[in-house]
Short mmCIF file of C-alpha atoms in Angstrom, two decimals:
data_model
loop_
_atom_site.label_atom_id
_atom_site.label_comp_id
_atom_site.label_asym_id
_atom_site.label_seq_id
_atom_site.Cartn_x
_atom_site.Cartn_y
_atom_site.Cartn_z
CA GLU A 168 30.40 -39.97 31.59
CA ALA A 169 32.52 -43.33 31.43
CA VAL A 170 30.23 -45.40 32.77
CA LEU A 171 28.81 -47.76 29.10
CA ILE A 172 32.65 -47.76 27.72
CA TYR A 173 33.74 -49.93 30.12
CA LEU A 174 31.02 -52.82 29.75
CA ASP A 175 30.87 -55.32 27.70
CA ALA A 176 28.19 -55.05 24.52
CA ASP A 177 25.78 -57.15 25.42
CA ALA A 178 26.02 -55.29 28.66
CA VAL A 179 25.25 -52.37 27.72
CA GLU A 180 22.35 -53.56 25.78
CA THR A 181 20.91 -54.69 28.43
CA VAL A 182 21.16 -51.18 30.29
CA LEU A 183 20.05 -49.13 27.21
CA ARG A 184 16.87 -51.05 26.71
CA ARG A 185 16.52 -51.93 30.56
CA LEU A 186 16.33 -47.50 31.17
CA SER A 187 13.83 -46.96 27.81
CA ALA A 188 11.40 -49.29 29.02
CA ARG A 189 12.09 -48.53 32.47
CA PHE A 190 11.94 -44.44 31.71
CA PRO A 191 10.69 -43.60 28.52
CA GLY A 192 11.19 -39.80 26.65
CA ALA A 193 13.63 -39.60 30.02
CA LEU A 194 17.40 -37.61 29.24
CA LEU A 195 20.69 -40.20 28.68
CA LEU A 196 24.74 -38.08 29.04
CA THR A 197 26.77 -41.02 28.29
CA ASP A 198 29.91 -41.43 26.44
CA THR A 199 31.40 -43.59 23.23
CA THR A 200 34.48 -44.51 21.98
CA SER A 201 35.84 -45.99 18.88
CA SER A 202 37.15 -49.23 17.66
CA LYS A 203 40.25 -47.11 17.50
CA MET A 204 39.94 -45.71 20.20
CA VAL A 205 39.52 -49.21 21.98
CA ASP A 206 42.33 -50.61 19.86
CA ALA A 207 44.83 -47.43 21.24
CA GLN A 208 44.56 -47.53 24.96
CA GLY A 209 48.21 -50.05 24.68
CA LYS A 210 50.03 -46.92 23.36
CA HIS A 211 48.16 -44.42 25.35
CA ASP A 212 50.20 -43.11 28.41
CA ALA A 213 47.71 -43.43 31.35
CA MET A 214 45.91 -46.53 30.00
CA SER A 215 48.11 -48.36 28.94
CA LYS A 216 49.93 -48.05 33.24
CA LEU A 217 46.67 -49.79 33.80
CA SER A 218 45.53 -53.14 34.41
CA ARG A 219 43.92 -54.75 30.72
CA GLU A 220 40.85 -55.20 33.24
CA SER A 221 40.64 -51.18 34.14
CA TRP A 222 40.80 -50.74 30.01
CA PHE A 223 37.57 -49.54 27.73
CA ARG A 224 35.13 -52.85 25.68
CA TRP A 225 32.33 -50.82 24.90
CA ARG A 226 33.69 -50.15 21.00
CA CYS A 227 31.03 -47.55 19.00
CA ASP A 228 32.40 -46.64 16.05
CA ASP A 229 28.36 -44.96 15.03
CA PRO A 230 26.49 -43.88 17.71
CA ARG A 231 23.15 -43.98 16.19
CA LEU A 232 23.21 -47.54 15.57
CA VAL A 233 22.67 -47.50 19.49
CA GLU A 234 18.91 -46.84 18.81
CA ARG A 235 17.47 -50.34 17.83
CA TRP A 236 17.88 -50.62 21.48
CA GLY A 237 15.62 -47.78 22.13
CA PRO A 238 17.13 -44.33 23.25
CA THR A 239 17.42 -42.06 20.07
CA LEU A 240 19.97 -39.65 19.33
CA GLU A 241 19.45 -36.39 19.65
CA ARG A 242 22.83 -34.59 19.11
CA SER A 243 26.84 -36.44 19.62
CA LEU A 244 29.78 -34.16 19.65
CA THR A 245 33.49 -34.22 19.37
CA LEU A 246 35.90 -32.53 21.68
CA ALA A 247 36.27 -30.82 18.68
CA ASP A 248 32.69 -29.32 18.62
CA VAL A 249 32.80 -26.58 21.30
CA PRO A 250 30.54 -24.61 21.17
CA PRO A 251 30.89 -21.10 19.74
CA ASP A 252 29.87 -19.21 23.04
CA VAL A 253 32.48 -20.58 24.75
CA LEU A 254 34.91 -20.29 22.67
CA PRO A 255 35.74 -17.12 23.80
CA HIS A 256 35.36 -18.07 27.51
CA LEU A 257 39.07 -20.83 26.93
CA PRO A 258 42.68 -19.59 27.42
CA VAL A 259 43.84 -18.54 24.09
CA LEU A 260 46.26 -21.94 23.74
CA TYR A 261 42.72 -24.68 23.54
CA ARG A 262 41.70 -21.87 21.83
CA GLY A 263 44.81 -21.91 18.89
CA LEU A 264 44.56 -26.56 19.49
CA LEU A 265 40.67 -26.18 18.45
CA ARG A 266 40.64 -25.04 15.59
CA LEU A 267 43.16 -27.52 14.52
CA ALA A 268 42.72 -29.88 16.18
CA PRO A 269 39.93 -31.14 13.73
CA TRP A 270 42.84 -31.09 10.66
CA LEU A 271 45.20 -32.11 13.28
CA LEU A 272 44.12 -34.93 15.27
CA ARG A 273 40.81 -36.27 13.50
CA ARG A 274 40.63 -39.50 14.65
CA GLN A 275 41.42 -39.00 17.90
CA VAL A 276 39.15 -36.75 18.07
CA ASP A 277 36.37 -38.88 16.06
CA GLY A 278 37.06 -40.95 18.30
CA TYR A 279 35.59 -39.95 21.68
CA ARG A 280 32.05 -38.49 21.58
CA ILE A 281 29.29 -37.88 23.86
CA ASN A 282 26.10 -37.92 22.96
CA ARG A 283 22.54 -37.14 24.10
CA PHE A 284 19.96 -39.57 23.78
CA ARG A 285 16.47 -39.97 24.39
CA LEU A 286 15.26 -43.24 25.90
CA GLY A 287 11.92 -45.09 24.75
CA VAL A 288 11.03 -43.32 22.08
CA GLY A 289 12.70 -46.24 19.10
CA ALA A 290 10.91 -48.35 17.63
CA THR A 291 12.75 -51.01 19.54
CA ALA A 292 12.70 -49.88 23.62
CA ALA A 293 10.44 -52.26 24.66
CA ALA A 294 12.44 -55.88 23.14
#
């Protein structure tokens, strides 16, 4: 989590191509941030206090596009995609917020995704 999003797009592509070539079949779990989320960092209560050099750089509006670099997307979840078996164990306030989040905060919730990729099985893994 929170490694690739701090790199430039060219560096992300290089890393993913190399990982795919070196570890075919391995799983990679990583986050992605949308363009809207990257553009809004200056308004975020914590990020706005940090220097711009420490802000997110990589914009990924559609994690499926990463497949051209070798990994195959197996699953992509937002913060609102809590598994049903986890919900009963969360505090009541969180359960309520998660029920409302998709409607109230859809753009923000969709802007940050956790993705599971299978490395080295895409058509361009060796490119």
